[in-house]
GROMACS .gro file of C-alpha atoms in nm:
model
  430
    1MET     CA    1   0.793  29.642   0.415
    2ILE     CA    2   0.764  29.815   0.754
    3GLY     CA    3   1.116  29.954   0.713
    4GLN     CA    4   1.036  30.077   0.364
    5LEU     CA    5   0.716  30.244   0.487
    6ILE     CA    6   0.896  30.415   0.777
    7PHE     CA    7   1.171  30.535   0.545
    8THR     CA    8   0.921  30.675   0.291
    9ILE     CA    9   0.727  30.859   0.564
   10LEU     CA   10   1.051  31.007   0.704
   11LEU     CA   11   1.163  31.115   0.358
   12ILE     CA   12   0.832  31.285   0.276
   13ALA     CA   13   0.812  31.450   0.620
   14ALA     CA   14   1.170  31.582   0.596
   15GLY     CA   15   1.102  31.724   0.250
   16PHE     CA   16   0.776  31.885   0.364
   17PHE     CA   17   0.922  32.055   0.672
   18PHE     CA   18   1.227  32.174   0.479
   19TYR     CA   19   0.996  32.327   0.218
   20LYS     CA   20   0.795  32.508   0.489
   21ASN     CA   21   1.106  32.647   0.658
   22ALA     CA   22   1.262  32.745   0.325
   23ALA     CA   23   0.939  32.923   0.225
   24LYS     CA   24   0.953  33.134   0.543
   25ILE     CA   25   1.311  33.234   0.472
   26TYR     CA   26   1.219  33.325   0.113
   27ARG     CA   27   0.925  33.530   0.246
   28ASN     CA   28   1.154  33.712   0.491
   29ILE     CA   29   1.407  33.793   0.219
   30LYS     CA   30   1.128  33.928  -0.003
   31LEU     CA   31   1.036  34.174   0.275
   32GLY     CA   32   1.334  34.376   0.158
   33LYS     CA   33   1.310  34.650  -0.102
   34ALA     CA   34   1.346  34.576  -0.471
   35VAL     CA   35   1.687  34.604  -0.634
   36ASP     CA   36   1.782  34.496  -0.985
   37ARG     CA   37   2.045  34.223  -0.972
   38PHE     CA   38   1.937  34.036  -1.284
   39ASP     CA   39   2.149  34.225  -1.538
   40ASN     CA   40   2.464  34.091  -1.707
   41PRO     CA   41   2.402  33.718  -1.647
   42THR     CA   42   2.738  33.620  -1.801
   43ALA     CA   43   2.939  33.823  -1.549
   44ARG     CA   44   2.718  33.702  -1.266
   45LEU     CA   45   2.757  33.337  -1.363
   46LYS     CA   46   3.134  33.383  -1.383
   47THR     CA   47   3.139  33.535  -1.034
   48MET     CA   48   2.933  33.247  -0.894
   49LEU     CA   49   3.155  32.982  -1.055
   50LEU     CA   50   3.475  33.145  -0.927
   51VAL     CA   51   3.364  33.246  -0.579
   52ALA     CA   52   3.103  32.987  -0.476
   53PHE     CA   53   3.197  32.678  -0.677
   54GLY     CA   54   3.568  32.757  -0.710
   55GLN     CA   55   3.612  32.881  -0.350
   56LYS     CA   56   3.841  33.153  -0.492
   57LYS     CA   57   3.834  33.392  -0.196
   58MET     CA   58   3.873  33.114   0.060
   59PHE     CA   59   4.235  33.065  -0.049
   60LYS     CA   60   4.344  33.395   0.100
   61ARG     CA   61   4.392  33.171   0.407
   62PRO     CA   62   4.533  32.847   0.258
   63ILE     CA   63   4.515  32.611   0.558
   64ALA     CA   64   4.151  32.685   0.639
   65ALA     CA   65   4.075  32.685   0.265
   66ILE     CA   66   4.215  32.335   0.207
   67LEU     CA   67   4.028  32.193   0.507
   68HIS     CA   68   3.708  32.365   0.396
   69LEU     CA   69   3.760  32.232   0.043
   70PHE     CA   70   3.778  31.876   0.178
   71VAL     CA   71   3.452  31.927   0.368
   72TYR     CA   72   3.283  32.108   0.077
   73VAL     CA   73   3.378  31.860  -0.194
   74GLY     CA   74   3.348  31.557   0.031
   75PHE     CA   75   3.006  31.643   0.167
   76CYS     CA   76   2.870  31.728  -0.178
   77ILE     CA   77   3.005  31.419  -0.353
   78ILE     CA   78   2.935  31.172  -0.073
   79ASN     CA   79   2.574  31.282  -0.081
   80ILE     CA   80   2.556  31.151  -0.438
   81GLU     CA   81   2.526  30.821  -0.254
   82MET     CA   82   2.200  30.955  -0.114
   83LEU     CA   83   2.044  30.863  -0.450
   84GLU     CA   84   2.128  30.499  -0.387
   85ILE     CA   85   2.019  30.517  -0.023
   86VAL     CA   86   1.683  30.668  -0.120
   87ILE     CA   87   1.621  30.398  -0.383
   88ASP     CA   88   1.728  30.122  -0.142
   89GLY     CA   89   1.513  30.268   0.136
   90ILE     CA   90   1.198  30.293  -0.075
   91PHE     CA   91   1.225  29.962  -0.261
   92GLY     CA   92   1.406  29.748  -0.003
   93THR     CA   93   1.706  29.682  -0.229
   94HIS     CA   94   2.071  29.686  -0.126
   95ARG     CA   95   2.340  29.875  -0.322
   96VAL     CA   96   2.108  29.900  -0.619
   97LEU     CA   97   2.364  30.091  -0.828
   98SER     CA   98   2.618  29.809  -0.810
   99PHE     CA   99   2.520  29.710  -1.167
  100MET     CA  100   2.768  29.979  -1.279
  101GLY     CA  101   3.048  29.734  -1.199
  102GLY     CA  102   3.397  29.881  -1.194
  103PHE     CA  103   3.270  30.239  -1.198
  104TYR     CA  104   3.067  30.165  -0.885
  105ASP     CA  105   3.382  30.031  -0.715
  106PHE     CA  106   3.558  30.356  -0.808
  107LEU     CA  107   3.271  30.562  -0.664
  108ILE     CA  108   3.270  30.379  -0.330
  109TYR     CA  109   3.651  30.402  -0.316
  110SER     CA  110   3.631  30.779  -0.373
  111PHE     CA  111   3.347  30.820  -0.123
  112GLU     CA  112   3.553  30.649   0.147
  113ILE     CA  113   3.860  30.866   0.088
  114LEU     CA  114   3.645  31.181   0.093
  115ALA     CA  115   3.456  31.066   0.403
  116PHE     CA  116   3.785  31.027   0.588
  117LEU     CA  117   3.902  31.372   0.472
  118VAL     CA  118   3.574  31.530   0.586
  119LEU     CA  119   3.603  31.357   0.923
  120ALA     CA  120   3.965  31.463   0.973
  121SER     CA  121   3.895  31.822   0.864
  122CYS     CA  122   3.603  31.854   1.105
  123VAL     CA  123   3.817  31.726   1.392
  124ILE     CA  124   4.081  31.989   1.307
  125PHE     CA  125   3.813  32.259   1.288
  126LEU     CA  126   3.689  32.156   1.634
  127ILE     CA  127   4.043  32.180   1.770
  128ARG     CA  128   4.089  32.525   1.611
  129ARG     CA  129   3.767  32.651   1.767
  130ASN     CA  130   3.780  32.497   2.112
  131ILE     CA  131   4.143  32.419   2.198
  132LEU     CA  132   4.359  32.656   1.993
  133LYS     CA  133   4.080  32.917   2.030
  134ILE     CA  134   4.147  33.109   1.707
  135ARG     CA  135   4.057  33.471   1.792
  136ARG     CA  136   3.810  33.535   1.511
  137LEU     CA  137   3.621  33.218   1.609
  138ASN     CA  138   3.589  33.314   1.976
  139GLN     CA  139   3.474  33.675   1.983
  140SER     CA  140   3.187  33.802   2.194
  141GLU     CA  141   2.915  33.790   1.926
  142LEU     CA  142   2.968  33.413   1.900
  143ASN     CA  143   2.896  33.343   2.266
  144HIS     CA  144   2.616  33.099   2.349
  145TRP     CA  145   2.410  32.974   2.051
  146PRO     CA  146   2.643  33.069   1.759
  147LYS     CA  147   2.934  32.878   1.912
  148THR     CA  148   2.710  32.584   1.999
  149ASP     CA  149   2.568  32.587   1.646
  150ALA     CA  150   2.914  32.562   1.490
  151ASN     CA  151   3.019  32.279   1.721
  152LEU     CA  152   2.694  32.090   1.664
  153ILE     CA  153   2.745  32.092   1.290
  154LEU     CA  154   3.105  31.974   1.316
  155VAL     CA  155   3.014  31.694   1.558
  156THR     CA  156   2.719  31.593   1.337
  157GLU     CA  157   2.941  31.570   1.029
  158ILE     CA  158   3.195  31.361   1.223
  159LEU     CA  159   2.921  31.123   1.338
  160LEU     CA  160   2.771  31.096   0.989
  161MET     CA  161   3.106  31.015   0.829
  162THR     CA  162   3.188  30.768   1.108
  163ALA     CA  163   2.854  30.593   1.057
  164PHE     CA  164   2.920  30.580   0.682
  165LEU     CA  165   3.258  30.412   0.730
  166PHE     CA  166   3.135  30.164   0.993
  167MET     CA  167   2.838  30.079   0.771
  168ASN     CA  168   3.078  29.996   0.489
  169ALA     CA  169   3.302  29.797   0.722
  170ALA     CA  170   3.013  29.580   0.839
  171ASP     CA  171   2.889  29.546   0.482
  172GLN     CA  172   3.234  29.440   0.363
  173LYS     CA  173   3.266  29.174   0.634
  174LEU     CA  174   2.922  29.036   0.545
  175GLN     CA  175   3.038  29.021   0.182
  176LEU     CA  176   3.349  28.829   0.289
  177LEU     CA  177   3.127  28.585   0.480
  178SER     CA  178   2.921  28.540   0.160
  179HIS     CA  179   2.598  28.629   0.338
  180ALA     CA  180   2.292  28.647   0.115
  181HIS     CA  181   2.179  29.000   0.019
  182TYR     CA  182   2.537  29.131   0.067
  183THR     CA  183   2.693  29.059  -0.270
  184ALA     CA  184   3.062  29.133  -0.324
  185VAL     CA  185   3.065  29.489  -0.464
  186GLY     CA  186   3.251  29.809  -0.391
  187ALA     CA  187   3.604  29.898  -0.288
  188PHE     CA  188   3.667  30.000   0.074
  189PRO     CA  189   4.014  30.152   0.133
  190ILE     CA  190   3.932  30.313   0.470
  191SER     CA  191   3.672  30.085   0.626
  192THR     CA  192   3.898  29.785   0.559
  193ALA     CA  193   4.106  29.911   0.852
  194LEU     CA  194   3.796  29.877   1.071
  195LEU     CA  195   3.736  29.510   0.992
  196SER     CA  196   3.927  29.398   1.301
  197LEU     CA  197   3.677  29.589   1.513
  198MET     CA  198   3.382  29.407   1.361
  199PRO     CA  199   3.224  29.109   1.541
  200THR     CA  200   3.217  28.766   1.378
  201SER     CA  201   2.846  28.711   1.443
  202ILE     CA  202   2.638  28.762   1.130
  203ASP     CA  203   2.342  28.893   1.332
  204SER     CA  204   2.567  29.148   1.502
  205LEU     CA  205   2.715  29.258   1.168
  206ILE     CA  206   2.370  29.302   1.017
  207PHE     CA  207   2.264  29.505   1.320
  208ILE     CA  208   2.571  29.733   1.288
  209GLU     CA  209   2.523  29.775   0.913
  210ARG     CA  210   2.151  29.853   0.945
  211PHE     CA  211   2.196  30.079   1.248
  212CYS     CA  212   2.466  30.284   1.072
  213TRP     CA  213   2.256  30.296   0.753
  214TRP     CA  214   1.956  30.433   0.942
  215PHE     CA  215   2.173  30.667   1.150
  216HIS     CA  216   2.331  30.809   0.835
  217ILE     CA  217   2.008  30.868   0.644
  218VAL     CA  218   1.809  31.001   0.942
  219GLY     CA  219   2.106  31.222   1.029
  220VAL     CA  220   2.115  31.366   0.677
  221LEU     CA  221   1.739  31.432   0.681
  222ALA     CA  222   1.767  31.595   1.025
  223PHE     CA  223   2.060  31.804   0.900
  224LEU     CA  224   1.845  31.916   0.606
  225ASN     CA  225   1.588  32.058   0.847
  226TYR     CA  226   1.851  32.202   1.079
  227LEU     CA  227   1.992  32.419   0.800
  228PRO     CA  228   1.716  32.687   0.809
  229ILE     CA  229   1.794  32.769   1.174
  230SER     CA  230   2.170  32.741   1.136
  231LYS     CA  231   2.450  32.953   0.996
  232HIS     CA  232   2.522  32.660   0.767
  233LEU     CA  233   2.241  32.772   0.541
  234HIS     CA  234   2.527  32.914   0.334
  235ILE     CA  235   2.565  32.562   0.191
  236VAL     CA  236   2.257  32.644  -0.017
  237LEU     CA  237   2.256  33.024  -0.035
  238ALA     CA  238   2.622  33.087  -0.123
  239PHE     CA  239   2.544  33.019  -0.489
  240PRO     CA  240   2.256  33.266  -0.541
  241ASN     CA  241   2.428  33.517  -0.313
  242THR     CA  242   2.743  33.526  -0.525
  243TYR     CA  243   2.538  33.527  -0.846
  244PHE     CA  244   2.354  33.842  -0.731
  245SER     CA  245   2.675  34.014  -0.617
  246LYS     CA  246   2.707  34.386  -0.680
  247LEU     CA  247   2.886  34.440  -1.011
  248GLU     CA  248   2.916  34.818  -0.977
  249PRO     CA  249   3.200  34.982  -0.780
  250LYS     CA  250   3.176  34.881  -0.414
  251GLY     CA  251   3.140  35.235  -0.280
  252LYS     CA  252   2.858  35.345  -0.511
  253PHE     CA  253   2.542  35.467  -0.334
  254GLU     CA  254   2.233  35.326  -0.501
  255ASN     CA  255   1.992  35.584  -0.355
  256MET     CA  256   2.179  35.895  -0.472
  257PRO     CA  257   1.938  35.982  -0.757
  258ALA     CA  258   1.646  35.994  -0.510
  259VAL     CA  259   1.850  36.195  -0.257
  260THR     CA  260   1.964  36.441  -0.526
  261ALA     CA  261   1.609  36.493  -0.656
  262GLU     CA  262   1.477  36.557  -0.304
  263VAL     CA  263   1.754  36.806  -0.220
  264LYS     CA  264   1.711  36.994  -0.549
  265ALA     CA  265   1.337  37.022  -0.487
  266MET     CA  266   1.402  37.167  -0.139
  267LEU     CA  267   1.658  37.420  -0.267
  268ASP     CA  268   1.458  37.533  -0.571
  269PRO     CA  269   1.081  37.580  -0.513
  270ASN     CA  270   1.032  37.616  -0.888
  271LEU     CA  271   1.123  37.254  -0.946
  272PRO     CA  272   0.840  36.999  -0.936
  273PRO     CA  273   0.846  36.764  -0.637
  274PRO     CA  274   1.000  36.419  -0.694
  275SER     CA  275   0.755  36.176  -0.849
  276GLY     CA  276   0.663  35.845  -0.690
  277GLU     CA  277   0.625  35.741  -0.330
  278ILE     CA  278   0.838  35.930  -0.079
  279SER     CA  279   1.082  35.683   0.068
  280ARG     CA  280   1.286  35.690   0.384
  281PHE     CA  281   1.643  35.803   0.333
  282GLY     CA  282   1.873  35.540   0.471
  283ILE     CA  283   1.793  35.244   0.692
  284LYS     CA  284   1.625  35.229   1.029
  285ASP     CA  285   1.483  34.876   1.030
  286ALA     CA  286   1.536  34.555   0.837
  287GLN     CA  287   1.246  34.624   0.597
  288ASP     CA  288   1.435  34.931   0.471
  289LEU     CA  289   1.711  34.703   0.340
  290THR     CA  290   1.706  34.550  -0.007
  291TRP     CA  291   1.628  34.182  -0.056
  292LYS     CA  292   1.996  34.133  -0.145
  293ASN     CA  293   2.103  34.272   0.195
  294LEU     CA  294   1.870  34.023   0.362
  295LEU     CA  295   2.001  33.741   0.142
  296ASP     CA  296   2.349  33.843   0.258
  297ALA     CA  297   2.237  33.812   0.620
  298TYR     CA  298   2.100  33.461   0.572
  299THR     CA  299   2.410  33.356   0.377
  300CYS     CA  300   2.657  33.467   0.645
  301THR     CA  301   2.846  33.169   0.785
  302GLU     CA  302   2.989  33.370   1.077
  303CYS     CA  303   3.347  33.281   0.977
  304GLY     CA  304   3.470  33.619   1.099
  305ARG     CA  305   3.706  33.696   0.812
  306CYS     CA  306   3.535  34.033   0.775
  307THR     CA  307   3.582  34.117   1.142
  308SER     CA  308   3.943  33.998   1.154
  309ALA     CA  309   4.025  34.235   0.864
  310CYS     CA  310   3.827  34.532   1.004
  311PRO     CA  311   4.067  34.810   1.115
  312ALA     CA  312   3.808  34.944   1.361
  313ASN     CA  313   3.774  34.604   1.529
  314ILE     CA  314   4.151  34.547   1.528
  315THR     CA  315   4.203  34.874   1.717
  316GLY     CA  316   3.951  34.772   1.984
  317LYS     CA  317   3.644  34.962   1.869
  318LEU     CA  318   3.298  34.814   1.910
  319LEU     CA  319   3.232  34.747   1.542
  320SER     CA  320   3.224  34.388   1.413
  321PRO     CA  321   3.099  34.347   1.053
  322ARG     CA  322   3.006  33.986   1.134
  323LYS     CA  323   2.782  34.109   1.417
  324ILE     CA  324   2.616  34.352   1.175
  325MET     CA  325   2.511  34.060   0.955
  326MET     CA  326   2.407  33.842   1.251
  327ASP     CA  327   2.197  34.128   1.396
  328THR     CA  328   2.032  34.185   1.058
  329ARG     CA  329   1.940  33.817   1.030
  330ASP     CA  330   1.808  33.811   1.388
  331ARG     CA  331   1.594  34.119   1.327
  332ILE     CA  332   1.438  33.998   1.002
  333GLU     CA  333   1.368  33.663   1.170
  334GLU     CA  334   1.194  33.850   1.452
  335ILE     CA  335   0.989  34.046   1.197
  336GLY     CA  336   0.895  33.722   1.021
  337LYS     CA  337   0.772  33.567   1.347
  338ASN     CA  338   0.574  33.886   1.414
  339ILE     CA  339   0.403  33.846   1.075
  340ASP     CA  340   0.336  33.476   1.140
  341THR     CA  341   0.170  33.562   1.472
  342ASN     CA  342  -0.030  33.869   1.364
  343LYS     CA  343  -0.084  33.793   0.990
  344SER     CA  344   0.085  34.127   0.915
  345PHE     CA  345   0.362  34.323   1.081
  346VAL     CA  346   0.259  34.494   1.404
  347ASP     CA  347   0.493  34.762   1.538
  348ASP     CA  348   0.691  34.608   1.823
  349GLY     CA  349   0.878  34.921   1.923
  350LYS     CA  350   1.207  34.778   1.800
  351SER     CA  351   1.430  34.854   1.506
  352LEU     CA  352   1.758  34.738   1.359
  353LEU     CA  353   1.914  35.071   1.458
  354ASP     CA  354   1.951  35.115   1.835
  355THR     CA  355   1.776  34.790   1.935
  356TYR     CA  356   2.025  34.562   1.757
  357ILE     CA  357   2.302  34.783   1.619
  358SER     CA  358   2.428  35.077   1.824
  359ARG     CA  359   2.529  35.413   1.684
  360GLU     CA  360   2.877  35.368   1.826
  361GLU     CA  361   2.917  35.066   1.599
  362ILE     CA  362   2.814  35.236   1.276
  363TRP     CA  363   3.030  35.545   1.332
  364ALA     CA  364   3.337  35.332   1.413
  365CYS     CA  365   3.342  35.210   1.052
  366THR     CA  366   3.614  35.359   0.829
  367SER     CA  367   3.425  35.265   0.507
  368CYS     CA  368   3.738  35.091   0.381
  369ASN     CA  369   3.554  34.790   0.230
  370ALA     CA  370   3.798  34.541   0.389
  371CYS     CA  371   3.504  34.337   0.516
  372VAL     CA  372   3.351  34.318   0.167
  373GLU     CA  373   3.683  34.222   0.011
  374GLN     CA  374   3.748  33.944   0.264
  375CYS     CA  375   3.406  33.775   0.264
  376PRO     CA  376   3.427  33.432   0.094
  377VAL     CA  377   3.073  33.466  -0.046
  378ASN     CA  378   3.062  33.839  -0.137
  379ILE     CA  379   2.851  33.961   0.156
  380ASN     CA  380   2.843  34.341   0.192
  381PRO     CA  381   2.812  34.464   0.554
  382LEU     CA  382   2.921  34.814   0.451
  383GLU     CA  383   2.596  34.877   0.259
  384ILE     CA  384   2.400  34.823   0.581
  385ILE     CA  385   2.635  35.041   0.788
  386ILE     CA  386   2.622  35.326   0.535
  387GLY     CA  387   2.241  35.299   0.517
  388LEU     CA  388   2.213  35.328   0.895
  389ARG     CA  389   2.441  35.631   0.887
  390GLN     CA  390   2.235  35.793   0.614
  391TYR     CA  391   1.922  35.756   0.826
  392THR     CA  392   2.078  35.918   1.132
  393VAL     CA  393   2.209  36.213   0.928
  394MET     CA  394   1.932  36.268   0.672
  395GLU     CA  395   1.623  36.171   0.870
  396GLU     CA  396   1.723  36.253   1.228
  397SER     CA  397   1.993  36.516   1.171
  398GLN     CA  398   2.201  36.334   1.432
  399ALA     CA  399   2.568  36.254   1.397
  400PRO     CA  400   2.881  36.268   1.613
  401THR     CA  401   3.023  36.616   1.670
  402SER     CA  402   3.322  36.548   1.445
  403ILE     CA  403   3.090  36.448   1.160
  404ASN     CA  404   2.869  36.755   1.207
  405THR     CA  405   3.178  36.976   1.204
  406MET     CA  406   3.299  36.818   0.882
  407LEU     CA  407   2.956  36.854   0.717
  408SER     CA  408   2.934  37.217   0.828
  409ASN     CA  409   3.280  37.287   0.685
  410MET     CA  410   3.183  37.119   0.358
  411GLU     CA  411   2.873  37.338   0.338
  412ASN     CA  412   3.046  37.665   0.422
  413ASN     CA  413   3.403  37.618   0.299
  414GLY     CA  414   3.373  37.354   0.029
  415ALA     CA  415   3.621  37.133   0.216
  416PRO     CA  416   3.625  36.926   0.537
  417TRP     CA  417   3.865  37.172   0.704
  418LYS     CA  418   3.789  37.500   0.872
  419TYR     CA  419   3.958  37.724   0.620
  420ALA     CA  420   3.808  38.001   0.410
  421GLN     CA  421   3.754  37.900   0.049
  422ALA     CA  422   4.003  38.165  -0.058
  423ASP     CA  423   4.273  37.990   0.147
  424ARG     CA  424   4.209  37.638   0.020
  425ALA     CA  425   4.502  37.638  -0.222
  426ASN     CA  426   4.756  37.796   0.015
  427TRP     CA  427   4.924  37.462   0.073
  428THR     CA  428   5.059  37.479  -0.284
  429ASN     CA  429   5.274  37.774  -0.187
  430GLN     CA  430   5.467  37.582   0.079
   0.00000   0.00000   0.00000
């Protein structure tokens, strides 16, 4: 009864703290501006099923995709067993679902195979990160906490799967010894190989089985509450993020109607001023972003596929689309903590532009959309970069000399080049 009470308290506490942390993240995302992403539910559902459930874009890199698929499917399916663990923990039963007979044996058999695949994949991922040092997984923005975060998750998953297999091995040996409470159920293709490592003492076997059981369940509950402070929040957010993907052409500016109305009103005094609240053109701080941009930031798993495909980054420029998303998440987190402390946002003298993202970064972007195309969960760093550019040009009238020259030529000559309008078609005479 004491064990059942402790388990129930841990379960309730884990659920409560996860709810509180999830509520803060939801609040932070809602700090963004409104944008309609609820249209065309059929197309959105199809996108989610293909990209999030089907892992469609992951397979642009087959080796990493297959390993990730093992972890994704394995971790999801193995946690079906959590239903049995929760029931056993609350009511003091053992393998309560064993009444399903042969189907239960099939489930345990499958869980063991998947557990081994998850374990092996995580070991390979650790080797890729820390020994082979894949470039996109070892760039400067991942120094310190991001790298530690990734390694912690991989080590945790290895330990959880190891505990699962050793728990089954001890359980199986107790079944073979016909010990009461450990009835002969389940099929154990992987943990059978661990039987030779198990002691012969029944007390020792029970200790190993119970220790691994508690380690596994407490580890899962701890992992649940680690998610909100980790890049692995994408496990949850990848599905809504792909559902709310942008269905319009990738390069379409969503604020152009407001910009056009404002410019027309400035050029023609006879026109009435734009109706509604005057909004800032472009993006200076995280609150100027839409809620979908902020959802993107929380969904980013820092895989670096965007950065490895970025032509600016490849040629040695400062821009990294992954860093753009990480900076956005860090800034909105900082704003959220500011609100928690002061009950409402108090100006802290910081902003996403300049404090987190430099102007050199945003003007290095070629606007090619390679980062958007490569992202496995349809994150759009380019929208943030373009918004920051719009602010510097339209609100501050600041841009690099080459950009100002181009804009001036567009205004005076109707083309980016310094030719008179009358000479624009001369090239056709060559």
